Coordinates of N, CA and C in Angstrom, one line a residue:
M1065 N -5.8 1.4 -5.2 CA -5.2 -0.4 -5.2 C -6.8 -0.9 -5.1
A1066 N -6.6 -2.1 -5.7 CA -7.7 -2.8 -5.2 C -7.2 -4.0 -4.2
T1067 N -7.9 -4.3 -3.2 CA -7.5 -4.7 -2.3 C -8.7 -6.5 -2.3
V1068 N -7.8 -7.6 -1.8 CA -8.3 -8.8 -1.8 C -8.4 -9.1 -0.1
I1069 N -9.6 -9.1 0.1 CA -9.8 -9.4 1.6 C -9.4 -11.0 2.0
F1070 N -9.4 -11.2 3.4 CA -8.6 -12.6 3.9 C -10.0 -13.4 3.2
H1071 N -9.4 -14.6 2.7 CA -10.1 -15.8 2.3 C -10.7 -16.7 3.7
H1072 N -11.8 -17.0 4.0 CA -12.5 -17.8 4.8 C -13.4 -18.8 4.3
P1073 N -13.4 -19.8 4.9 CA -12.1 -20.4 5.8 C -11.0 -20.7 4.9
F1074 N -9.7 -20.7 5.7 CA -8.7 -20.7 4.8 C -7.7 -22.0 5.3
D1075 N -7.2 -22.6 4.7 CA -6.4 -23.9 4.9 C -5.4 -23.9 4.0
S1076 N -4.1 -23.7 4.6 CA -2.8 -23.8 3.5 C -2.5 -25.1 3.3
E1077 N -2.9 -26.0 3.4 CA -2.2 -27.4 3.1 C -3.1 -27.9 2.1
S1078 N -4.8 -27.5 2.1 CA -5.6 -28.0 1.2 C -5.0 -27.0 0.1
D1079 N -4.6 -25.8 0.0 CA -4.5 -25.1 -1.1 C -2.9 -25.4 -1.5
A1080 N -2.1 -25.9 -0.7 CA -0.7 -26.2 -1.2 C -1.0 -27.4 -2.4
V1081 N -1.8 -28.5 -1.9 CA -2.1 -29.5 -2.5 C -2.9 -29.5 -3.9
A1082 N -4.0 -28.6 -3.9 CA -4.4 -28.2 -5.0 C -3.5 -27.2 -6.1
L1083 N -2.8 -26.4 -5.5 CA -1.7 -25.7 -6.4 C -0.8 -26.6 -6.9
N1084 N -0.3 -27.7 -6.1 CA 0.5 -28.7 -6.5 C -0.4 -29.4 -7.8
E1085 N -1.2 -29.9 -7.5 CA -2.0 -30.6 -9.0 C -2.3 -29.8 -10.1
A1086 N -2.4 -28.2 -9.8 CA -2.6 -27.3 -10.9 C -1.1 -27.2 -11.7
I1087 N 0.0 -27.2 -11.0 CA 1.3 -27.1 -11.9 C 1.5 -28.5 -12.3
N1088 N 0.6 -29.5 -12.2 CA 1.4 -30.7 -12.4 C 0.4 -31.1 -13.7
T1089 N -0.9 -30.2 -14.0 CA -1.4 -30.2 -15.2 C -1.7 -28.8 -15.5
L1090 N -0.7 -27.9 -15.5 CA -0.6 -26.8 -16.0 C -1.0 -26.9 -18.0
G1091 N -1.3 -26.3 -18.1 CA -1.6 -26.4 -20.0 C -2.9 -26.6 -20.3
Q1092 N -3.6 -27.5 -19.1 CA -4.9 -28.2 -19.2 C -5.7 -27.4 -18.7
S1093 N -5.5 -26.8 -17.7 CA -6.8 -26.0 -17.1 C -6.0 -25.2 -15.9
D1094 N -6.1 -24.0 -16.2 CA -5.5 -22.8 -15.4 C -6.1 -22.3 -14.2
D1095 N -7.4 -22.9 -14.0 CA -8.5 -22.6 -13.3 C -8.5 -22.4 -11.8
A1096 N -7.8 -23.8 -11.1 CA -7.4 -23.7 -9.6 C -6.4 -22.6 -9.4
L1097 N -5.2 -22.5 -10.4 CA -4.3 -21.5 -10.3 C -4.9 -20.2 -10.0
I1098 N -5.4 -20.0 -10.8 CA -6.2 -18.2 -10.8 C -7.4 -18.1 -9.8
H1099 N -8.0 -19.2 -9.5 CA -9.0 -19.3 -8.5 C -8.1 -18.7 -7.2
I1100 N -7.1 -19.7 -6.9 CA -6.6 -19.9 -5.4 C -5.5 -18.6 -4.8
L1101 N -4.7 -18.1 -6.1 CA -4.0 -17.0 -6.2 C -4.6 -16.1 -5.9
G1102 N -5.7 -15.5 -6.8 CA -6.5 -14.5 -7.2 C -7.4 -14.1 -5.9
N1103 N -7.9 -15.3 -5.0 CA -8.7 -14.9 -4.1 C -8.2 -15.3 -2.5
R1104 N -6.4 -15.0 -2.4 CA -6.1 -14.9 -1.2 C -5.0 -13.6 -1.5
T1105 N -4.9 -13.5 0.4 CA -4.2 -12.2 0.6 C -2.9 -12.4 0.3
N1106 N -2.3 -11.3 0.6 CA -0.5 -11.5 0.3 C -0.1 -12.3 1.5
E1107 N -0.7 -12.2 2.6 CA 0.1 -13.1 3.9 C -0.4 -14.5 3.9
Q1108 N -1.7 -14.8 3.4 CA -2.2 -16.0 2.8 C -1.4 -17.0 2.2
R1109 N -1.4 -16.3 0.6 CA 0.1 -16.6 -0.1 C 0.9 -17.0 0.2
K1110 N 1.6 -16.4 1.2 CA 2.8 -16.6 1.9 C 3.1 -17.4 2.8
R1111 N 2.0 -17.9 3.4 CA 1.6 -18.9 4.1 C 1.4 -20.3 3.4
I1112 N 0.8 -20.1 2.3 CA 0.9 -21.3 1.1 C 1.9 -21.8 0.8
M1113 N 3.0 -21.0 0.5 CA 4.1 -21.1 -0.2 C 5.3 -21.7 1.0
E1114 N 5.1 -21.1 2.0 CA 5.9 -21.9 3.4 C 5.0 -23.5 3.4
T1115 N 4.0 -23.6 3.5 CA 3.5 -25.0 3.6 C 3.7 -26.2 2.5
Y1116 N 3.8 -25.2 1.2 CA 4.0 -25.9 0.1 C 5.5 -26.7 0.3
K1117 N 6.6 -25.7 0.5 CA 7.9 -26.1 0.7 C 7.8 -27.4 1.9
S1118 N 7.0 -27.1 2.9 CA 7.1 -28.0 4.0 C 6.6 -29.9 3.3
M1119 N 5.7 -29.3 2.6 CA 4.7 -30.5 2.2 C 5.8 -31.6 1.1
F1120 N 6.3 -30.5 0.3 CA 6.9 -31.0 -1.1 C 8.2 -30.7 -1.6
N1121 N 9.2 -30.1 0.2 CA 10.5 -30.3 -0.4 C 10.8 -29.1 -1.4
Q1122 N 9.9 -28.6 -2.0 CA 10.4 -27.5 -3.2 C 9.8 -26.1 -3.1
E1123 N 10.5 -25.2 -3.9 CA 9.8 -23.5 -3.3 C 8.8 -23.7 -4.7
F1124 N 7.5 -23.4 -4.2 CA 6.6 -23.1 -4.8 C 6.6 -22.1 -6.1
R1125 N 7.2 -20.9 -5.8 CA 7.7 -20.1 -6.3 C 8.6 -20.2 -7.7
D1126 N 9.5 -20.7 -7.6 CA 10.2 -21.2 -8.5 C 9.8 -22.3 -9.6
R1127 N 9.2 -23.3 -8.9 CA 8.5 -24.8 -9.7 C 7.7 -24.0 -10.5
L1128 N 6.5 -23.0 -10.3 CA 5.4 -22.7 -11.1 C 6.2 -21.7 -12.0
L1129 N 6.8 -20.8 -11.5 CA 7.2 -19.6 -12.6 C 7.9 -20.1 -13.8
C1130 N 8.6 -21.5 -13.4 CA 9.3 -21.6 -14.5 C 8.7 -22.6 -15.7
K1131 N 7.6 -22.7 -15.4 CA 6.4 -23.4 -16.2 C 5.6 -22.2 -17.1
L1132 N 5.5 -21.0 -16.5 CA 5.1 -20.0 -17.1 C 5.4 -18.9 -18.0
T1133 N 4.7 -18.6 -18.9 CA 5.5 -17.5 -20.0 C 4.7 -16.2 -20.2
G1134 N 5.3 -15.2 -20.7 CA 4.4 -13.9 -21.0 C 3.8 -13.2 -20.0
N1135 N 2.7 -12.9 -20.4 CA 2.0 -11.5 -19.1 C 1.5 -12.5 -18.1
F1136 N 1.1 -13.7 -18.2 CA 0.6 -14.5 -17.1 C 1.6 -14.8 -16.2
Q1137 N 3.0 -14.9 -16.7 CA 4.2 -15.4 -15.8 C 4.4 -14.2 -14.9
K1138 N 4.4 -12.9 -15.0 CA 4.6 -11.2 -15.1 C 3.5 -11.4 -13.6
V1139 N 2.2 -11.6 -14.4 CA 1.0 -11.6 -12.9 C 1.2 -12.3 -11.9
V1140 N 1.6 -13.4 -11.9 CA 1.9 -14.9 -11.3 C 3.2 -14.1 -9.8
E1141 N 4.0 -13.9 -10.9 CA 5.4 -13.2 -9.8 C 5.0 -12.2 -8.9
L1142 N 4.0 -11.0 -9.5 CA 3.8 -9.9 -8.7 C 2.8 -10.6 -7.5
L1143 N 2.2 -12.0 -7.8 CA 1.2 -12.0 -6.6 C 2.0 -12.9 -5.9
L1144 N 3.2 -13.4 -5.7 CA 3.8 -14.3 -5.1 C 5.0 -13.7 -4.8
M1145 N 5.4 -12.3 -4.7 CA 5.9 -11.2 -4.3 C 5.7 -10.8 -2.7
P1146 N 6.6 -10.6 -1.8 CA 6.5 -10.1 -0.6 C 6.0 -8.8 -0.5
L1147 N 4.9 -8.3 -0.1 CA 4.3 -7.0 -0.1 C 5.2 -5.8 0.2
P1148 N 6.3 -6.0 1.0 CA 7.3 -4.7 0.9 C 8.2 -4.7 -0.5
E1149 N 8.4 -5.8 -0.9 CA 9.0 -5.6 -2.3 C 8.4 -5.2 -3.5
Y1150 N 7.0 -5.7 -3.3 CA 6.0 -5.4 -4.6 C 5.7 -3.5 -4.0
Y1151 N 5.6 -3.2 -3.1 CA 5.5 -1.9 -2.6 C 6.4 -1.0 -3.3
A1152 N 7.6 -1.4 -2.9 CA 9.3 -0.9 -3.5 C 9.4 -0.9 -5.2
K1153 N 8.8 -1.8 -5.9 CA 8.5 -2.0 -7.2 C 7.4 -1.1 -7.7
L1154 N 6.6 -0.9 -7.0 CA 5.4 0.1 -7.5 C 6.1 1.7 -7.3
L1155 N 6.7 1.4 -6.4 CA 7.1 3.4 -5.7 C 8.2 3.7 -7.1
R1156 N 9.0 2.7 -7.3 CA 10.0 2.6 -8.4 C 9.0 2.7 -9.9
R1157 N 8.2 2.7 -10.3 CA 7.5 2.2 -11.5 C 6.8 4.0 -11.0
A1158 N 6.3 4.6 -10.3 CA 5.4 5.7 -9.6 C 6.5 6.4 -10.1
I1159 N 7.6 6.6 -9.8 CA 8.7 7.7 -9.6 C 9.2 8.1 -11.5
Y1160 N 9.8 6.6 -11.9 CA 10.5 6.6 -12.9 C 9.6 6.5 -14.2
G1161 N 8.5 5.5 -14.1 CA 7.4 5.0 -15.1 C 6.9 6.6 -16.2
P1162 N 6.5 6.0 -17.4 CA 5.9 7.1 -18.3 C 4.7 7.9 -17.3
G1163 N 4.5 9.2 -17.6 CA 3.7 10.0 -16.9 C 4.0 9.9 -15.0
K1164 N 4.7 9.8 -14.5 CA 4.9 9.8 -13.3 C 3.4 9.5 -12.6
D1165 N 3.1 8.3 -11.7 CA 2.0 8.4 -11.1 C 1.9 8.8 -9.6
E1166 N 1.7 10.1 -9.4 CA 1.4 11.1 -8.0 C 0.6 10.4 -7.3
D1167 N -0.5 9.6 -7.8 CA -1.9 9.2 -7.0 C -1.2 7.9 -6.3
L1168 N -0.8 7.3 -7.1 CA -0.2 5.8 -6.6 C 0.9 6.1 -5.5
L1169 N 1.9 7.1 -5.5 CA 2.7 7.7 -4.6 C 2.2 7.4 -3.1
L1170 N 1.0 8.5 -3.3 CA 0.6 8.8 -2.3 C -0.3 7.9 -1.5
E1171 N -0.7 7.2 -2.6 CA -1.7 5.6 -2.0 C -1.0 4.9 -1.2
I1172 N 0.3 4.6 -1.4 CA 1.1 3.5 -0.8 C 1.4 4.3 0.3
L1173 N 2.2 5.4 0.1 CA 3.3 5.8 1.5 C 2.2 6.5 2.7
C1174 N 0.9 6.8 2.4 CA -0.2 7.6 3.0 C -0.8 6.3 3.9
T1175 N -0.8 5.4 3.5 CA -1.6 4.4 4.1 C -0.7 2.9 4.7
I1176 N 0.5 2.8 4.7 CA 1.2 1.8 5.4 C 1.7 2.4 6.6
T1177 N 2.3 1.5 7.3 CA 2.8 1.8 8.8 C 4.1 2.2 8.6
N1178 N 4.6 2.5 9.5 CA 6.0 3.2 10.0 C 7.0 2.1 9.6
S1179 N 6.8 0.9 10.0 CA 7.5 -0.5 9.9 C 7.4 -0.9 8.7
Q1180 N 6.1 -0.5 8.1 CA 6.3 -1.2 6.3 C 7.2 0.3 5.6
I1181 N 7.2 1.4 6.1 CA 8.0 2.3 5.2 C 9.5 2.0 5.5
K1182 N 9.8 1.5 6.6 CA 11.3 0.9 7.0 C 11.9 -0.3 6.1
Q1183 N 10.8 -1.3 6.3 CA 11.3 -2.6 5.2 C 11.3 -2.0 4.0
I1184 N 10.4 -1.0 3.4 CA 10.4 -0.9 1.9 C 11.7 -0.1 1.7
K1185 N 11.8 1.1 2.6 CA 13.0 2.0 2.1 C 14.4 0.9 1.9
E1186 N 14.5 -0.2 2.8 CA 15.8 -0.9 2.7 C 15.5 -1.9 1.3
I1187 N 14.1 -2.9 1.3 CA 14.4 -3.4 0.0 C 14.6 -2.3 -1.3
Y1188 N 13.9 -1.2 -1.6 CA 14.1 -0.1 -2.7 C 16.1 0.0 -2.8
Q1189 N 16.6 0.3 -1.5 CA 18.1 0.7 -1.8 C 18.6 -0.6 -2.5
C1190 N 18.6 -1.7 -1.8 CA 19.2 -3.1 -1.9 C 19.0 -3.3 -3.6
K1191 N 17.6 -3.3 -4.2 CA 17.5 -3.7 -5.4 C 17.6 -2.4 -6.4
F1192 N 17.7 -0.7 -6.0 CA 17.6 -0.3 -7.4 C 19.0 0.4 -7.0
G1193 N 19.8 0.1 -6.0 CA 21.1 1.1 -5.4 C 20.8 2.9 -5.6
K1194 N 19.8 3.0 -4.7 CA 19.5 4.2 -4.6 C 18.4 4.4 -3.6
T1195 N 18.6 5.3 -2.4 CA 17.5 5.2 -1.5 C 15.9 6.2 -1.8
L1196 N 15.4 5.8 -1.2 CA 13.6 6.1 -1.6 C 13.7 7.8 -1.6
E1197 N 14.3 8.2 -0.7 CA 14.4 9.5 -0.3 C 15.1 10.3 -1.6
D1198 N 16.2 9.8 -2.3 CA 16.7 10.5 -3.1 C 16.2 10.1 -4.6
S1199 N 15.4 9.5 -4.8 CA 14.5 9.1 -5.8 C 13.6 10.4 -5.9
I1200 N 12.8 10.1 -4.6 CA 11.9 11.0 -4.7 C 12.3 12.7 -4.5
L1201 N 13.6 13.1 -4.1 CA 13.9 14.4 -4.1 C 14.5 14.9 -5.5
N1202 N 15.2 13.9 -6.0 CA 16.0 14.1 -7.2 C 14.9 13.8 -8.5
D1203 N 14.0 13.3 -8.5 CA 13.3 12.5 -9.6 C 11.8 12.9 -9.4
C1204 N 11.4 13.1 -8.7 CA 10.2 13.4 -8.3 C 9.7 14.8 -8.4
Q1205 N 8.8 15.0 -9.6 CA 8.6 16.4 -9.7 C 7.1 16.9 -8.7
S1206 N 6.8 15.8 -8.0 CA 5.2 15.9 -7.8 C 5.4 17.1 -6.6
K1207 N 4.2 17.6 -6.4 CA 4.2 18.9 -5.6 C 3.9 18.3 -4.2
F1208 N 3.6 17.3 -3.8 CA 3.7 16.8 -2.9 C 4.9 16.2 -2.5
K1209 N 5.9 16.6 -2.9 CA 7.7 15.8 -2.8 C 8.2 16.1 -1.0
H1210 N 7.6 17.2 -0.8 CA 8.1 17.5 0.7 C 7.4 16.8 1.7
M1211 N 6.4 16.7 1.4 CA 5.3 15.8 2.2 C 5.8 14.5 2.1
L1212 N 6.0 13.8 1.3 CA 6.7 12.5 0.9 C 7.7 12.1 1.6
L1213 N 8.7 13.1 1.8 CA 10.1 13.2 2.0 C 9.8 12.8 3.7
L1214 N 8.8 13.9 4.2 CA 8.7 13.5 5.7 C 7.7 12.2 6.0
I1215 N 7.0 11.9 5.3 CA 6.5 10.7 5.2 C 7.4 9.3 5.3
C1216 N 8.3 9.2 4.4 CA 9.7 8.7 4.4 C 10.7 8.4 5.9
K1217 N 10.3 9.5 6.5 CA 11.0 9.3 8.0 C 10.6 8.2 8.7
A1218 N 9.2 7.9 8.5 CA 8.5 6.9 9.4 C 8.1 7.1 10.6
E1219 N 8.1 8.4 11.0 CA 7.8 9.0 12.2 C 6.5 9.2 12.6
R1220 N 5.6 8.9 12.1 CA 3.8 8.7 12.1 C 3.6 8.7 13.2
N1221 N 2.9 9.5 14.2 CA 2.3 8.8 15.3 C 1.3 7.8 14.8
E1222 N 1.2 6.5 15.3 CA 0.1 5.3 15.2 C -0.6 5.1 16.4
G1223 N -0.8 5.9 17.1 CA -1.6 5.9 18.5 C -2.8 6.1 18.2
I1224 N -4.0 5.9 19.3 CA -5.2 6.3 19.2 C -5.3 7.8 18.9
V1225 N -6.2 8.2 17.7 CA -6.7 9.7 17.5 C -7.8 9.8 18.4
S1226 N -7.6 11.1 19.3 CA -8.9 11.7 20.2 C -9.4 12.5 19.0
L1227 N -10.8 12.8 19.7 CA -11.7 13.8 19.0 C -11.1 15.0 19.0
D1228 N -10.5 15.7 20.2 CA -10.0 17.1 19.9 C -8.8 17.1 19.5
K1229 N -8.2 16.1 19.1 CA -6.9 15.8 18.2 C -7.6 16.2 16.7
V1230 N -8.7 15.6 16.1 CA -9.5 15.6 15.2 C -10.0 17.3 15.0
R1231 N -10.5 17.8 15.9 CA -11.0 19.3 15.8 C -9.9 20.1 15.6
N1232 N -9.0 20.0 16.3 CA -7.5 20.8 16.5 C -7.4 20.8 14.8
D1233 N -7.1 19.6 14.4 CA -6.3 19.1 13.1 C -7.5 20.0 12.0
A1234 N -8.6 19.7 11.8 CA -9.7 20.7 11.0 C -9.4 22.1 11.2
E1235 N -9.2 22.7 12.5 CA -9.1 23.8 12.4 C -7.9 24.3 11.8
S1236 N -6.3 23.6 12.1 CA -5.3 23.8 11.5 C -5.3 23.9 9.8
L1237 N -6.3 22.7 9.4 CA -6.2 22.8 8.1 C -7.1 23.8 7.5
F1238 N -7.7 24.5 8.1 CA -8.6 25.7 7.4 C -8.2 26.9 7.8
E1239 N -7.1 26.8 8.8 CA -6.2 28.3 8.7 C -5.3 28.2 7.8
A1240 N -4.5 27.0 7.5 CA -3.8 26.7 6.6 C -4.2 27.1 5.0
G1241 N -5.5 27.0 4.8 CA -6.1 26.7 3.4 C -6.7 27.5 3.2
E1242 N -8.2 27.4 3.7 CA -9.3 28.3 3.1 C -9.2 30.1 3.9
A1243 N -8.3 29.9 5.0 CA -8.5 31.1 5.6 C -7.5 31.8 5.4
Q1244 N -6.6 31.7 4.1 CA -5.2 32.2 3.7 C -5.5 32.6 2.5
W1245 N -5.0 33.6 2.0 CA -4.7 34.0 0.2 C -4.0 33.0 -0.1
E1246 N -3.0 32.4 0.4 CA -2.3 31.1 0.2 C -2.1 30.2 1.0
T1247 N -1.8 29.1 0.7 CA -2.3 27.5 1.1 C -0.7 27.6 2.2
D1248 N -0.8 27.2 3.3 CA 0.2 27.2 3.9 C 0.4 25.3 4.0
E1249 N 1.2 25.3 2.8 CA 1.0 23.7 2.8 C 2.2 22.9 4.0
A1250 N 3.0 23.4 4.5 CA 3.5 23.1 5.7 C 2.9 22.4 6.7
A1251 N 1.7 23.2 7.0 CA 0.6 22.4 7.8 C 0.0 21.3 7.3
F1252 N -0.3 21.1 5.8 CA -0.9 20.1 5.4 C 0.5 18.8 5.7
N1253 N 1.9 19.5 5.1 CA 2.7 18.2 5.1 C 2.8 17.8 6.7
T1254 N 2.8 18.6 7.7 CA 3.0 17.9 8.8 C 1.6 16.9 8.9
L1255 N 0.4 17.3 9.0 CA -0.6 16.3 9.1 C -0.5 15.2 9.1
F1256 N -0.6 15.0 7.4 CA -0.3 13.7 6.6 C 1.3 13.0 7.2
A1257 N 1.8 14.0 7.5 CA 3.2 13.0 7.5 C 3.3 12.6 8.9
Y1258 N 2.7 13.0 9.9 CA 3.1 12.6 11.6 C 2.0 12.0 11.9
D1259 N 0.6 12.2 11.8 CA -0.6 11.8 11.8 C -1.3 10.8 11.1
D1260 N -1.8 9.5 11.9 CA -2.2 8.6 11.5 C -3.9 8.8 10.6
V1261 N -4.2 10.2 9.8 CA -5.2 10.0 9.5 C -6.3 8.7 9.0
S1262 N -5.2 7.7 8.6 CA -6.6 6.9 8.3 C -7.2 6.0 9.5
K1263 N -6.9 6.4 11.1 CA -7.4 5.9 12.1 C -8.6 7.1 12.6
I1264 N -8.8 8.2 11.6 CA -9.9 8.9 11.9 C -10.9 8.7 11.1
P1265 N -12.0 8.1 11.3 CA -13.4 7.9 11.1 C -13.7 9.1 10.1
L1266 N -14.0 8.8 8.6 CA -14.4 9.9 7.8 C -15.4 10.7 8.3
P1267 N -16.3 10.3 8.8 CA -17.9 10.9 9.1 C -17.3 11.9 10.4
I1268 N -16.5 11.4 11.1 CA -16.1 12.0 12.5 C -15.0 13.4 12.1
L1269 N -14.2 13.0 10.9 CA -13.5 14.3 10.3 C -14.5 14.9 9.7
L1270 N -14.9 14.7 8.9 CA -16.1 15.5 7.9 C -17.1 16.5 8.7
A1271 N -17.3 15.8 10.0 CA -18.3 16.7 10.8 C -17.7 17.5 11.7
N1272 N -16.2 17.5 11.8 CA -15.7 18.4 12.5 C -15.2 19.4 11.5
C1273 N -14.8 19.3 10.0 CA -14.6 20.3 9.3 C -15.7 21.3 9.2
T1274 N -17.0 20.4 9.3 CA -18.1 21.1 8.6 C -18.2 22.3 9.9
D1275 N -18.1 21.6 11.0 CA -18.3 22.5 12.2 C -17.3 23.8 12.2
V1276 N -15.8 23.7 11.9 CA -14.9 24.7 11.9 C -15.4 25.6 10.5
L1277 N -15.8 25.0 9.4 CA -16.1 25.7 8.3 C -17.4 26.6 8.2
K1278 N -18.3 26.3 9.3 CA -19.5 26.8 9.5 C -20.5 26.4 8.4
L1279 N -20.4 25.6 8.1 CA -21.0 25.3 7.0 C -22.5 24.3 7.4
P1280 N -23.6 24.2 6.7 CA -24.7 23.2 7.0 C -24.4 22.0 6.8
P1281 N -24.9 21.2 7.9 CA -24.5 19.7 7.5 C -24.8 18.9 6.6
E1282 N -25.9 19.6 5.8 CA -26.5 19.0 4.8 C -25.4 18.8 3.3
M1283 N -24.5 20.1 3.6 CA -24.0 20.0 2.6 C -22.9 19.0 2.5
I1284 N -22.6 18.0 3.5 CA -21.7 17.2 3.1 C -22.6 15.9 3.8
N1285 N -22.6 14.7 2.9 CA -23.4 13.4 3.1 C -22.7 12.6 4.1
L1286 N -23.1 12.6 5.5 CA -22.6 11.8 6.3 C -23.4 10.6 6.4

């Protein structure tokens, strides 16, 4: 998923004023609307909407969306959606949409925090009348199903990862994969479900894997 970085300097009041002017002149030019909403993070857009409500005593989202139509309206609606709700919608689409998007399932669930997972699960069940776990268990054919269900428990270790732990994990993955005729999927599932691998610097992880596998360092570009 593409990422919008935090816009600096950021002034929610000036953005709110500019967006209010953009709404009032909608149809003449959409440039300000596209520039501001497309270059602010989800958190910044949330703050802009709060500031807009405080300044103009109106809900920015409702006032804007009622003036838009078609695909532009759909895109703006997604941009203004709270992040947990947006993720819940994407997960639903990844499971039930055409071609079931396994990459999207993994990308979302493996890169968010425990608290975000819990929020998303609540929203998912509220919006779709079914738990996220049930959707994955019954409707997802992914070979990563068991790992996804473990991740949904939101019990991942979010503490600091030590270098010793990195080396031990590299050895475990080697023993579960390359060192066996058949891969031990449980070892991979446990690592990615309970360890926050995003906190392991990639060069360090690769260096330890290289050492464990007895490969020359030049085989991996660090």
